[in-house]
Coordinates of C-alpha atoms in Angstrom, one line a residue:
Chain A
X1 CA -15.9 -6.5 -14.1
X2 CA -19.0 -8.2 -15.2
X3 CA -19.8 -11.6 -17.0
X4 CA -22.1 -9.9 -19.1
X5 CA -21.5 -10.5 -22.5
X6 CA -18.5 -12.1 -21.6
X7 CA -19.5 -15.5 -22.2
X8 CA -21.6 -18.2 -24.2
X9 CA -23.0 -21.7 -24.5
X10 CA -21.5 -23.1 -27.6
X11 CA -22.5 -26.8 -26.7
X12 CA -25.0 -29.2 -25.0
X13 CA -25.9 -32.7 -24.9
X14 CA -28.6 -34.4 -23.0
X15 CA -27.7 -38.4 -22.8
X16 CA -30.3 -40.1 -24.9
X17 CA -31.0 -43.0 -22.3
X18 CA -32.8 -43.0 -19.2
X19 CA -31.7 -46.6 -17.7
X20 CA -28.0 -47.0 -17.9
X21 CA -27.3 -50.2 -16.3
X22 CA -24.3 -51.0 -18.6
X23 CA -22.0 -47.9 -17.6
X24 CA -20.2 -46.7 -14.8
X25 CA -21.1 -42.9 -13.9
X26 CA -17.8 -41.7 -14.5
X27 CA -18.3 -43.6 -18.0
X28 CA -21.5 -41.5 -18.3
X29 CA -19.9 -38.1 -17.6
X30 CA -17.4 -38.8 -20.4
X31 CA -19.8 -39.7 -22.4
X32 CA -22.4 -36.8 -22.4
X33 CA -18.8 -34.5 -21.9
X34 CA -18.0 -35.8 -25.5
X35 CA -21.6 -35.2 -26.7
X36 CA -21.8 -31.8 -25.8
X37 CA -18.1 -30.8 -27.0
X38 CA -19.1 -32.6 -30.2
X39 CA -22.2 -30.3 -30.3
X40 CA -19.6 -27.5 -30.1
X41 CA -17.3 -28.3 -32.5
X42 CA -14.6 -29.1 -30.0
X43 CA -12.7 -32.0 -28.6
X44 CA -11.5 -32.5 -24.9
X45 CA -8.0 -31.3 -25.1
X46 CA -9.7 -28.0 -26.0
X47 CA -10.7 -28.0 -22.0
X48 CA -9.1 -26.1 -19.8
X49 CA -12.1 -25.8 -17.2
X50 CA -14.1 -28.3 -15.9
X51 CA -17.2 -27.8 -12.9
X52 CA -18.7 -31.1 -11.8
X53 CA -20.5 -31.9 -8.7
X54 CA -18.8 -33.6 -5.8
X55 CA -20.9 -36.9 -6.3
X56 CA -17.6 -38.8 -8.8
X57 CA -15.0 -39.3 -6.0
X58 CA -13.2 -36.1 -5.2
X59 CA -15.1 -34.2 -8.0
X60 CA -13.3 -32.5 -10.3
X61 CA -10.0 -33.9 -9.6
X62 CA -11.0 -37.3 -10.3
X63 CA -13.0 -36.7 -12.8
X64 CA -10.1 -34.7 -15.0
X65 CA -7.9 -37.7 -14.2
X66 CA -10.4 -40.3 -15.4
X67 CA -10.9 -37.7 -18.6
X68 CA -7.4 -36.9 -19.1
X69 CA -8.4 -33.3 -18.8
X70 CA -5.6 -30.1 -18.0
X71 CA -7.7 -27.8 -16.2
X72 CA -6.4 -24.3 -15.2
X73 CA -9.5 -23.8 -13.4
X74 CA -12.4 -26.3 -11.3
X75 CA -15.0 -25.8 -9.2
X76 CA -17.7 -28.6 -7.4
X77 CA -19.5 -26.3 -6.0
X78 CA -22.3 -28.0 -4.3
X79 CA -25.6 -26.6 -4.1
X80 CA -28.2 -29.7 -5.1
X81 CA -29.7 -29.6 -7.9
X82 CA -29.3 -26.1 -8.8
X83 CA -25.2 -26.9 -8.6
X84 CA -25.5 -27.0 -12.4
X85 CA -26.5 -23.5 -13.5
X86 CA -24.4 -22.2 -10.7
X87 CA -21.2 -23.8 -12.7
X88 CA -22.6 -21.8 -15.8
X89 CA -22.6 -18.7 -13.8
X90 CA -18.9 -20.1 -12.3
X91 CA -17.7 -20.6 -15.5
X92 CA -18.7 -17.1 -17.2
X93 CA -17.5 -15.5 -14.7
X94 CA -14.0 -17.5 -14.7
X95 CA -14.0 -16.7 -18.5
X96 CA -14.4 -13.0 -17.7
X97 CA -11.5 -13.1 -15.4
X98 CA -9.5 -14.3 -18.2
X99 CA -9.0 -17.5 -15.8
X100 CA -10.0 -20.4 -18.8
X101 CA -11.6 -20.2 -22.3
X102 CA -13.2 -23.4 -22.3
X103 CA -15.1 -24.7 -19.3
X104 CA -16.8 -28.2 -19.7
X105 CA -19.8 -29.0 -17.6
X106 CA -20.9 -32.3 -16.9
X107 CA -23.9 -34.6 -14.9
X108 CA -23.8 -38.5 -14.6
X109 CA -25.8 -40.4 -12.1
X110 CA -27.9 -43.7 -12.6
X111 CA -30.2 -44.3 -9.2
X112 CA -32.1 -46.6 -11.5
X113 CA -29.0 -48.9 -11.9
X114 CA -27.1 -48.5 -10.0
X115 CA -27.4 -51.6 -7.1
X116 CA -27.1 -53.5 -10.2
X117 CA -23.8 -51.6 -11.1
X118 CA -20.7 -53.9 -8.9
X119 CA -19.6 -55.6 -6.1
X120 CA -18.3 -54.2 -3.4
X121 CA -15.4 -55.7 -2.1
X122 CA -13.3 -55.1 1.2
X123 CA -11.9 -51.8 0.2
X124 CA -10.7 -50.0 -3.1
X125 CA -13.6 -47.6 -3.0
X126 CA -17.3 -47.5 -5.1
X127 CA -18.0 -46.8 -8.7
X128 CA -18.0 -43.5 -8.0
X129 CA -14.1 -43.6 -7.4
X130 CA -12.4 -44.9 -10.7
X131 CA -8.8 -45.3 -9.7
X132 CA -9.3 -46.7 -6.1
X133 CA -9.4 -50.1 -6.6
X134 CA -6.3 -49.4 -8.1
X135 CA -4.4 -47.3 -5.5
X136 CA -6.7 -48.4 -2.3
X137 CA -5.7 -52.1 -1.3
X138 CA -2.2 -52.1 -0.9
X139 CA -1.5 -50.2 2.4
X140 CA -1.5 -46.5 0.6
X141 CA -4.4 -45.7 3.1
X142 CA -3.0 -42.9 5.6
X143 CA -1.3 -40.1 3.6
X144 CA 2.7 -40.6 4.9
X145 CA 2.3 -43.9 3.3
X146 CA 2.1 -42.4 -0.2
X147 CA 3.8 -39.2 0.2
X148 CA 7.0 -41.5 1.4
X149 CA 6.8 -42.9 -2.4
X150 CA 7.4 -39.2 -3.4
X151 CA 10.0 -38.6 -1.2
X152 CA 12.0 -41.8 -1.7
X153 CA 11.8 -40.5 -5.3
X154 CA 13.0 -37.2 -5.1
X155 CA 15.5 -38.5 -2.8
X156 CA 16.6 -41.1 -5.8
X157 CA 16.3 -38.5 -8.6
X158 CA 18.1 -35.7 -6.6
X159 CA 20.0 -37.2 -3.7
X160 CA 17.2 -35.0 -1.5
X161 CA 18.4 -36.2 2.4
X162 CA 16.6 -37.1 5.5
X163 CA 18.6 -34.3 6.9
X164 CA 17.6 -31.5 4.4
X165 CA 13.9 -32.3 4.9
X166 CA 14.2 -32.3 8.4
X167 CA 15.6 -28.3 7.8
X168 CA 12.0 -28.1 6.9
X169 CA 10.2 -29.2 10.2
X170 CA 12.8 -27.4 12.3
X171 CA 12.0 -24.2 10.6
X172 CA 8.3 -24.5 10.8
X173 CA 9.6 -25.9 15.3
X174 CA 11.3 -22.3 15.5
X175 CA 8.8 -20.1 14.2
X176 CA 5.5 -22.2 16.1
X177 CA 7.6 -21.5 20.0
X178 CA 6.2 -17.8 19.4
X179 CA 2.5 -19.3 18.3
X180 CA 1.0 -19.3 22.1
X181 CA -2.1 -21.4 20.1
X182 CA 0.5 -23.6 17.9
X183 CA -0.3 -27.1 18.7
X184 CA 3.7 -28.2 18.7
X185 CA 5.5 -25.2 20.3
X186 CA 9.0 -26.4 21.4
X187 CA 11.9 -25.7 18.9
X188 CA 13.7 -29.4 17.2
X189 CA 16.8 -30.1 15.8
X190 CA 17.7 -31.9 12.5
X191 CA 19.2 -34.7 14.7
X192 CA 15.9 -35.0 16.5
X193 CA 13.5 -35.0 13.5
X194 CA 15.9 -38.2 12.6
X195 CA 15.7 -40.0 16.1
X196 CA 11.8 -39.5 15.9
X197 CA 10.0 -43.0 14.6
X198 CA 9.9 -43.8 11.4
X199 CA 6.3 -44.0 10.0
X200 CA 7.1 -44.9 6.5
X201 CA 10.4 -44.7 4.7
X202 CA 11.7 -42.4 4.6
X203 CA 9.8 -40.3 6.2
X204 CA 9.9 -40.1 10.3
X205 CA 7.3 -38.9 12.6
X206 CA 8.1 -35.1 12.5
X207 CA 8.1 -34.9 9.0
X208 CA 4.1 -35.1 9.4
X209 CA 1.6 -32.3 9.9
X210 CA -0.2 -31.9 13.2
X211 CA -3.4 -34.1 13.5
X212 CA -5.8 -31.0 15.0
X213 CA -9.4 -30.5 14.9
X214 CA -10.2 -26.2 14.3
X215 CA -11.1 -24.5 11.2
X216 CA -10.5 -20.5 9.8
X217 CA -11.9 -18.3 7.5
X218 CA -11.3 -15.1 5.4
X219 CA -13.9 -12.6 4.0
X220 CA -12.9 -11.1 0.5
X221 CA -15.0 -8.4 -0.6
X222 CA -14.8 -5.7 -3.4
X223 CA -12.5 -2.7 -3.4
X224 CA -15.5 -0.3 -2.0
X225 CA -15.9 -2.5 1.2
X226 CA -12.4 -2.5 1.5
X227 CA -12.4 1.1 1.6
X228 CA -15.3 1.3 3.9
X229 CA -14.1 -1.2 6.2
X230 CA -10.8 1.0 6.9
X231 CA -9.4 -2.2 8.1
X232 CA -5.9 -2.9 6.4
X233 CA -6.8 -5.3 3.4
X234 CA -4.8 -7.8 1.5
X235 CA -5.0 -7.1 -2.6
X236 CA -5.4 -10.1 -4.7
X237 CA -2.7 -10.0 -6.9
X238 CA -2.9 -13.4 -8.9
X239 CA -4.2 -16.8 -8.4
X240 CA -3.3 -20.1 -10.4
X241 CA -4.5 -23.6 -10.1
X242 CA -4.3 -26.9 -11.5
X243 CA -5.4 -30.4 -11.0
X244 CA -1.9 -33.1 -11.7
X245 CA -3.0 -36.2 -11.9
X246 CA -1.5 -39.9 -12.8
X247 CA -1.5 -38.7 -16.8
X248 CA -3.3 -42.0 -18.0
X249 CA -0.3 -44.0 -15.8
X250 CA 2.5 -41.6 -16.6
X251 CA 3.6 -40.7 -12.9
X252 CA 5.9 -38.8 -11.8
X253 CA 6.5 -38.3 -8.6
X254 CA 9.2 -35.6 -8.5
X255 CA 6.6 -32.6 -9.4
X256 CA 3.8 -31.3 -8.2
X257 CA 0.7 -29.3 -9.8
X258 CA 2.4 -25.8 -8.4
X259 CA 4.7 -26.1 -11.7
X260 CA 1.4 -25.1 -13.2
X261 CA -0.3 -23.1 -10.6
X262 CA 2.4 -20.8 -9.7
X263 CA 3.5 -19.9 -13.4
X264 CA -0.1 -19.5 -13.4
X265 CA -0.3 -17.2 -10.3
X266 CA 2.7 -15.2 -11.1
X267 CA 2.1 -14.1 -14.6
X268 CA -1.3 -12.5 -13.3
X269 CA 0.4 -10.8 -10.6
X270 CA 2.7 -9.8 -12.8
X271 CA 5.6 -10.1 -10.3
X272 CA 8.7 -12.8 -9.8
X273 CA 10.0 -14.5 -7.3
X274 CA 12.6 -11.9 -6.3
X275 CA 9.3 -9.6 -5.1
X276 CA 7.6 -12.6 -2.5
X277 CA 8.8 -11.2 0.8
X278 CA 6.7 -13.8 2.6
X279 CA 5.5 -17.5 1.6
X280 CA 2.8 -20.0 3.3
X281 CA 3.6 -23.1 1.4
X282 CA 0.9 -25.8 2.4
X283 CA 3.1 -28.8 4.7
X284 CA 1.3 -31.4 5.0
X285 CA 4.5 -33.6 5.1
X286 CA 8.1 -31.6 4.8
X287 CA 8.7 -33.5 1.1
X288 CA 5.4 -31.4 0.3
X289 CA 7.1 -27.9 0.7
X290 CA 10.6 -29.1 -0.9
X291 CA 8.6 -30.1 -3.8
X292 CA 6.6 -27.3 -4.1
X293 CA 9.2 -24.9 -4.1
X294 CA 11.1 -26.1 -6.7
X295 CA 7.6 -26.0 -8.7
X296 CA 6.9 -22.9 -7.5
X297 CA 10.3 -21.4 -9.2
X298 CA 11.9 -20.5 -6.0
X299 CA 14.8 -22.9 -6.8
X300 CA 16.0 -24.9 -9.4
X301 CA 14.0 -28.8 -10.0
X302 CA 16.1 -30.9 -7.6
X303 CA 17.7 -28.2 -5.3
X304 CA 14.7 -27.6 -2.8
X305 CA 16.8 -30.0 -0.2
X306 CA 19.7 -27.3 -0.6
X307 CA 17.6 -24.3 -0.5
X308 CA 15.9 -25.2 2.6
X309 CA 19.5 -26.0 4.5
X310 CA 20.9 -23.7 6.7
X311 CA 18.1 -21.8 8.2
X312 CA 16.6 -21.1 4.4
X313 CA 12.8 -20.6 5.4
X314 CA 13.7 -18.9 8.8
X315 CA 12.2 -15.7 9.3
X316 CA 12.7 -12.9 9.4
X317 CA 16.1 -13.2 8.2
X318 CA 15.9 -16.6 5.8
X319 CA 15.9 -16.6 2.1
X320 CA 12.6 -17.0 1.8
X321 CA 10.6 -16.6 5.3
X322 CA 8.0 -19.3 5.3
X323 CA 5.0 -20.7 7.4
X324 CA 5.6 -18.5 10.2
X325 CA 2.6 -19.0 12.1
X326 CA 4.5 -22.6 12.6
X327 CA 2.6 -24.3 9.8
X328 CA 1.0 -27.6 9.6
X329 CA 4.0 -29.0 10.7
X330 CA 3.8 -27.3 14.1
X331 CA 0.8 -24.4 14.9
X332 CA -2.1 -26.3 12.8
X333 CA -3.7 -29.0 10.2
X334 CA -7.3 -28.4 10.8
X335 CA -10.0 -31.1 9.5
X336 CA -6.7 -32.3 7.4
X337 CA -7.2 -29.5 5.2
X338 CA -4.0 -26.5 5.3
X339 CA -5.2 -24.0 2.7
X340 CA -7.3 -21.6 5.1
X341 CA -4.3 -21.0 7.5
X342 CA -2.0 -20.7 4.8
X343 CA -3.9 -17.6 3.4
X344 CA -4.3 -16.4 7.4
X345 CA -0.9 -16.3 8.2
X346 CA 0.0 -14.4 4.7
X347 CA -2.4 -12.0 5.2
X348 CA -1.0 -11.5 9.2
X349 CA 2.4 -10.9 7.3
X350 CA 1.1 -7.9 5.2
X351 CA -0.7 -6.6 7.8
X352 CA 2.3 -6.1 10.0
X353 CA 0.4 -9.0 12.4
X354 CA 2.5 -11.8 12.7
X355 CA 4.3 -12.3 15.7
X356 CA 7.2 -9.5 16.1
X357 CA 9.9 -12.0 16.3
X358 CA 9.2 -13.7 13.0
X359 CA 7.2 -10.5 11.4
X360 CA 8.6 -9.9 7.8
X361 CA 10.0 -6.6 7.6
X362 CA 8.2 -4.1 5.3
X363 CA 6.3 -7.3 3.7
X364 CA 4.7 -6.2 0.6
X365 CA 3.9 -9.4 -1.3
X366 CA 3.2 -12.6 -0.2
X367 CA 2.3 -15.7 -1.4
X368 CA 0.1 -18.8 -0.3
X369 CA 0.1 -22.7 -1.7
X370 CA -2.6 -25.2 -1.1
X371 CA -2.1 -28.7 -2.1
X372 CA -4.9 -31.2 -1.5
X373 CA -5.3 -35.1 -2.3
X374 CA -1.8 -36.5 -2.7
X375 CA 1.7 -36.3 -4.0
X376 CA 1.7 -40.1 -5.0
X377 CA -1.9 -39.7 -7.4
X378 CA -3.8 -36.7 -8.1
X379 CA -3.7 -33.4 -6.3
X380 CA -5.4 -30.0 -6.5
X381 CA -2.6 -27.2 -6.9
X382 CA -3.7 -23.9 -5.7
X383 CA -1.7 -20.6 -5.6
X384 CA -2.8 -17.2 -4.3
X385 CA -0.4 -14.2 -4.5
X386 CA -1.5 -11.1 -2.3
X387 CA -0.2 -7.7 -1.7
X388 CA 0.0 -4.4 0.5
X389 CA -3.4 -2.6 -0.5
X390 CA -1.7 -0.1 -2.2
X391 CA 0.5 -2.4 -4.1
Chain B
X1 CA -5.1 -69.8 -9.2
X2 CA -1.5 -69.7 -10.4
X3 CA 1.8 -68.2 -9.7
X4 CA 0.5 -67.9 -5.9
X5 CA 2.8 -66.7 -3.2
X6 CA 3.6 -67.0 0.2
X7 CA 2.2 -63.8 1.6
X8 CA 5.8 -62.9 3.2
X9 CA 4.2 -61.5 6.7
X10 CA 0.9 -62.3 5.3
X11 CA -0.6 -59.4 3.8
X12 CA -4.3 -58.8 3.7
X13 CA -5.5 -59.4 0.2
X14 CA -9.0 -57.4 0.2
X15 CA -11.1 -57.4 -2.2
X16 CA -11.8 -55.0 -5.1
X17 CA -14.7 -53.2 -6.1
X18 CA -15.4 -54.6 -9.1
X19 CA -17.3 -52.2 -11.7
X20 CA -18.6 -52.5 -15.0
X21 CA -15.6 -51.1 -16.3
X22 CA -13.1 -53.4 -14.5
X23 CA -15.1 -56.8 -14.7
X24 CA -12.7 -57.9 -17.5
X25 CA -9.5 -57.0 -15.6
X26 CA -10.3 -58.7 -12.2
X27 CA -11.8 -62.1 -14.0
X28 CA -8.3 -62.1 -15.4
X29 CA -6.2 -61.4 -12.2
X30 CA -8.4 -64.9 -10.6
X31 CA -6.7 -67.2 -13.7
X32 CA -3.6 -65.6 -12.7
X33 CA -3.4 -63.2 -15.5
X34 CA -2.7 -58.9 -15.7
X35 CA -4.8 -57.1 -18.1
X36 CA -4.3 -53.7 -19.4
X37 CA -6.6 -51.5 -21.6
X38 CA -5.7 -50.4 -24.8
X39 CA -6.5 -47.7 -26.8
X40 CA -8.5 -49.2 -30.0
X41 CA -7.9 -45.7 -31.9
X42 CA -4.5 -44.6 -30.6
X43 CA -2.9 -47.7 -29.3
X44 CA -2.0 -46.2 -25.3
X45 CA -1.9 -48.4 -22.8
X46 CA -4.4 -47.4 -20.4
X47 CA -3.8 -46.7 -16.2
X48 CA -6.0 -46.7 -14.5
X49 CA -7.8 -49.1 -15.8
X50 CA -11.0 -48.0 -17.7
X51 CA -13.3 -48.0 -20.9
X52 CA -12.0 -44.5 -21.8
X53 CA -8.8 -43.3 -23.5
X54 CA -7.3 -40.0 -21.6
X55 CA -4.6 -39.6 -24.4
X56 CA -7.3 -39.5 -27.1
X57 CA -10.6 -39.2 -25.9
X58 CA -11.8 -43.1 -27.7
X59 CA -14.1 -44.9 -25.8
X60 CA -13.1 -48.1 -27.8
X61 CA -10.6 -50.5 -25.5
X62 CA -9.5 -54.0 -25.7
X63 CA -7.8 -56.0 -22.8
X64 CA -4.5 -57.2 -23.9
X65 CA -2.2 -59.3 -21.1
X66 CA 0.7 -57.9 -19.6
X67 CA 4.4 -59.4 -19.5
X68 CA 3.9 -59.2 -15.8
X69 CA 7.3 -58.1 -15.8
X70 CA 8.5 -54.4 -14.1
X71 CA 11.2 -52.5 -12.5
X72 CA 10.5 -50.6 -8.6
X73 CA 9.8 -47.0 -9.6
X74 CA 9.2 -45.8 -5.5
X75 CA 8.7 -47.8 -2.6
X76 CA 8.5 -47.0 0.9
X77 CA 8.0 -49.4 4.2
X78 CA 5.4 -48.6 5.8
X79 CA 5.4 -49.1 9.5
X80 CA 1.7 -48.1 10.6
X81 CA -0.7 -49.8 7.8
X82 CA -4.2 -48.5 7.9
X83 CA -6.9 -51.0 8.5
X84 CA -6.0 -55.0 7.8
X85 CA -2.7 -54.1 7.3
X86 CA -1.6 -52.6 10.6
X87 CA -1.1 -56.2 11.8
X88 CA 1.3 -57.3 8.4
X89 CA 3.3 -54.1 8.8
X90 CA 5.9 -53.7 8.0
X91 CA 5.4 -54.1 4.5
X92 CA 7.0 -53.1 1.3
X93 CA 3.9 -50.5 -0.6
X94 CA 5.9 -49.3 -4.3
X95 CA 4.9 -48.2 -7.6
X96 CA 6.3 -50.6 -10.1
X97 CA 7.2 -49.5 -13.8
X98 CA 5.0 -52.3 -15.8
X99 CA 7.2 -53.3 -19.2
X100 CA 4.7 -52.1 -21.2
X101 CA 5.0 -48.3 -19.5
X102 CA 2.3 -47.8 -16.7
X103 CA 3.3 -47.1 -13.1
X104 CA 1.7 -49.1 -11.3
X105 CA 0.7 -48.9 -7.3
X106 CA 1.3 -52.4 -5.5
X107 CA 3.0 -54.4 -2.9
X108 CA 6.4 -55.8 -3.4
X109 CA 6.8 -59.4 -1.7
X110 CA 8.9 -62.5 -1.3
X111 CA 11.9 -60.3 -0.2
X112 CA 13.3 -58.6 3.1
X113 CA 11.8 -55.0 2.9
X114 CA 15.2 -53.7 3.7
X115 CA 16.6 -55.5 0.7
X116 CA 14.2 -53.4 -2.2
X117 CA 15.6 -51.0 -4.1
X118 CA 14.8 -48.5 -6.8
X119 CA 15.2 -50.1 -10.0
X120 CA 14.7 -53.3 -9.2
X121 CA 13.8 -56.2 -11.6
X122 CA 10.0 -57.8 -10.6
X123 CA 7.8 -60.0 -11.3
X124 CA 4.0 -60.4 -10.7
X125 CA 1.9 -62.4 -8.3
X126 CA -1.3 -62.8 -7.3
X127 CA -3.0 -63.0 -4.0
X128 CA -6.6 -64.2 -3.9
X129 CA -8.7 -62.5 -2.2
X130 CA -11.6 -65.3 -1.9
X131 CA -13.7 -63.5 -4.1
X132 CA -13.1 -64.3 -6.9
X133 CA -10.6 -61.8 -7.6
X134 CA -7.1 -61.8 -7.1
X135 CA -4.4 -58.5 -6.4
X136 CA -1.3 -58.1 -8.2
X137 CA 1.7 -58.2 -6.5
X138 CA 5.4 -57.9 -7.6
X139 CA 8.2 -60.4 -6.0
X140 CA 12.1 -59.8 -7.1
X141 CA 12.5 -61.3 -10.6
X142 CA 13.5 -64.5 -11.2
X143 CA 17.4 -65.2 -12.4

C-alpha cells in the first residue's frame, strides 16, 4: 500500500498573533484547530484523528478531552520540531489504511508568555494539563485510588464482588508459577486475594499490578522480511483504538474505550469473538480486565465478574485463556506501562512458545488490549488482533 | 471564607494551579462560591472547567454558580494517600453528581468514611488553601 495519492490538505490556519499572554496553550490549540477546520469547510465533530505533540499534558488524550474530540486514531509522535510534518506523513498514511478520514493537526505554545500565564500552586498540575487541578488535589494521585472509583461502580451498577475480581488475580497467580522470570510466582486463592490489605476500597493489595522496572520490544516488518526471516511471524489482523475521556463531565465509570477499540479491531480482522483462541488483556488492576472484557464483547455489559468465575481465564482449558505469561498482575508492569508484554505473550501463544503447561492448543488468533492513563478520567484504548501467518 | 469545615482527619487542602482559563472559578471558590462554565451558544454545562465548549465547539462561556448541591456517584477510601495526604488517610476520595449534571472528582467530609454510600445526598464545602483559593468539598446534606 502507498499513501500516494491517498491523501490531501484540505485546511490550514496559522494563528494570527505572536504574543498570546491572554490564553492558555490548550486554549490556543483549539483555537488554530477551529481556524484550520474552518479553512476546510469542516467542524470538529467531523474529527476522527488527531496528532499533537506530547508538550499539552498526556498529548493527544488530553487534548481530545479538552476538545471534545472522538478519535479512532492519535499519534504524539515526538521528533522536535520536525514532529509536525511527520503527523502529515502519519496521518496520510492512517488515511490510506482506511484507519480515519479526517485527521486534525495542531501546534500551541507561548514561551513569550508564558511565566506570565498562572500560579502554581501545591499540586493540580501546569497549564499544560487542563483537567488536573480538577482531578489532582484530592488524594486521586497513585492509580488504585481512582481505579477503586471504577470498581465501586461497577460493583454498584452490577453487583461485581470482591470475590469475582479476585478470580482475576488468581488466574493471572496460576499461570505466572510456570514464568521462571514472573516477578510473583506462587499460585493464590480467592480467599487470600481478600485477606491481603486493603489499599483503597474496594480494591486490596493483590488486585494491583506488579511495581517492576524492565521493558520489551517487537519488530514488525513487511511481508517480504517476514518471508526472508523464515522465523514464524505473527500477521496483523486488525487494530482499533480510541481515546474515552470525561465527555465534557459525563462520566461513566462502568466502560472503558475497548467498546470502541475492539469493535474497531474486530471488524478489520474480520473475525468474532468465537475465533480468539488466546487474549492478553492489559491488568493493571483486576477491575481493568473485567471491564474490558465486557467492552471487548466477550461477555455481556455487567457479566465480566461471572465470566471470569470458576477458572474462566485459565489456560489452556478456560473460556477464554488469558495473560498467560502471568500478566501484570503477576510476571510484569514494566515502567508502569503493560502494552509491550501484552503483544509478547500473544505472539509466544501463536508461535507455539508459551510455556507448555499453559500453551493454547492449535492457537490461531489472538488478541492484545492496552489501556493507558485511567479508568476514573481519560484513557487510551488500544486493541491488536494477530494471527497464525498463514491465517 | 464561608461555609468552612472542620477538616474531619484534616485533609491537606493544596493549592491549585490557577490558569487563565480558571481565574474566575477559583476567585469564586475563596468567597465560598462553585462556579461552572456554560456554554454561551449551546447552553452545556461545562467539566472540566474551561473557556471552550466540547459539546459544540463555542469558545463563548459565562460562569454561572452552582446549587452546591449533589448525590455520591463513586467513592472509595483510600488507605495509602499520595504525598500530603498519606498522613490524613484514611480518607473518603468520590466523584459527586453536581445538580446541575457534571461529575465531579472531590473529597467527601464531615462523616465516618465507613458510613458513605452511593447515592448519597451532599453538600459543598470549602477548604482554604491559604492562597487565596479554596477546594470544594462535599459533607452529607443537611436535613
Amino acid at each position: 500500500m502507498t499513501i500516494r495519492g491517498k491523501a490531501f490538505i484540505v485546511g490550514a490556519y496559522e494563528h494570527p498573533k505572536r504574543e498570546i499572554p491572554d490564553r492558555t496553550v490548550p486554549e490556543i490549540h483549539a483555537e488554530v484547530a477551529k481556524g484550520a477546520l474552518a479553512d476546510a469547510g469542516l467542524g470538529l465533530s467531523d474529527v476522527d484523528a488527531y496528532f499533537c505533540d506530547g508538550g499539552a499534558g498526556f498529548g493527544p488524550m488530553t487534548m481530545a478531552d479538552y476538545l471534545g474530540l472522538h478519535c479512532s486514531y492519535v499519534d504524539s509522535t515526538e521528533i522536535g520540531g520536525s514532529s509536525y510534518v511527520a503527523h502529515v506523513g502519519h496521518a496520510a498514511a492512517a488515511i490510506a489504511a482506511g484507519k480515519c478520514r479526517v485527521a486534525l493537526v495542531t501546534l500551541a505554545g507561548r514561551p513569550r508568555s508564558a511565566r506570565g500565564g498562572g500560579r502554581r500552586g501545591g499540586g493540580g498540575g501546569g497549564e499544560n494539563s487542563p483537567d488536573g487541578a480538577f482531578e489532582g488535589l484530592w488524594g486521586s494521585g497513585g492509580a488504585v485510588n481512582a481505579y477503586a472509583l471504577a470498581a465501586r461502580r461497577h460493583m454498584y451498577e452490577y453487583g461485581t464482588t470482591s470475590e469475582q475480581l479476585a478470580e482475576v488475580k488468581v488466574a493471572a497467580s496460576l499461570h505466572a508459577q510456570h514464568n521462571p522470570n514472573a516477578f510473583l510466582q506462587k499460585p493464590v486463592t480467592v480467599a487470600e486475594v481478600l485477606d491481603s490489605p486493603m489499599i483503597s476500597d474496594p480494591l486490596h493489595r493483590m488486585d494491583c499490578c506488579v511495581v517492576t522496572d524492565g521493558g520489551g520490544a517487537v519488530v514488525v516488518v513487511s511481508p517480504e522480511v517476514a518471508r526472508e526471516t523464515g522465523r514464524r511471524a505473527a500477521k496483523v489482523l486488525g487494530h482499533g483504538e480510541a481515546v474515552k475521556h470525561t465527555n465534557n463531565g459525563r462520566v461513566d465509570l462502568t466502560f472503558t474505550g475497548a467498546v470502541w477499540s475492539g469493535a474497531r479491531a474486530f471488524e478489520e480482522a474480520g473475525v468474532n469473538h468465537a475465533d480468539i483462541d488466546y487474549a492478553s488483556i492489559y491488568d493493571s488492576f483486576t477491575i481493568t480486565v473485567v471491564e474490558t472484557l465486557e467492552d471487548l464483547g466477550f461477555c455481556e455489559k455487567g457479566q465480566g465478574g461471572r465470566f471470569v468465575s470458576d477458572g474462566g481465564l485459565v489456560a489452556p482449558d478456560g473460556r477464554l485463556p488469558f495473560n498467560t505469561d502471568g500478566g501484570g498482575l503477576c510476571n510484569n508492569h514494566p515502567t508502569n506501562r503493560g502494552g509491550m508484554t501484552k503483544v509478547i505473550e500473544a505472539v509466544r501463544q501463536l508461535r507455539g512458545e508459551a510455556h507448555p503447561a499453559v500453551q493454547v492448543p492449535d492457537c490461531q488468533i489472538a488478541l492484545a488490549h492496552g489501556t493507558g492513563g485511567s479508568l476514573a478520567t481519560r484513557m487510551g484504548s488500544v486493541t491488536l488482533i494477530l494471527g497464525q501467518e498463514d491465517s | 471564607m464561608t461555609a468552612t469545615e472542620d477538616r474531619s482527619g484534616a485533609l491537606p487542602a493544596p493549592a491549585p494551579f490557577v490558569s487563565l482559563e480558571t481565574e474566575e472559578f477559583w476567585a469564586a471558590t475563596a468567597r465560598g462560591e462553585l462556579l461552572l462554565p456554560r456554554c454561551d451558544r449551546c447552553g452545556s454545562f461545562i467539566w472540566y472547567p474551561r473557556r471552550f465548549c466540547p459539546d459544540c465547539g463555542s469558545q463563548d462561556v459565562s460562569w454561572v454558580r452552582a446549587s452546591g448541591r449533589g448525590t455520591v456517584y463513586s467513592f472509595t477510601i483510600v488507605r495509602r494517600g499520595p504525598g500530603p495526604y498519606g498522613a490524613a488517610s484514611p480518607f473518603v476520595l468520590a466523584y459527586v453528581e453536581l445538580e446541575e449534571g457534571p461529575r465531579v472528582m472531590t473529597n467527601v467530609v464531615g462523616c465516618d468514611p465507613e458510613a458513605v454510600e452511593v447515592g448519597m445526598p451532599v453538600e459543598v464545602v470549602f477548604h482554604d488553601t491559604g492562597e487565596g483559593t479554596a477546594l470544594f468539598r462535599f459533607r452529607p446534606a443537611a436535613g
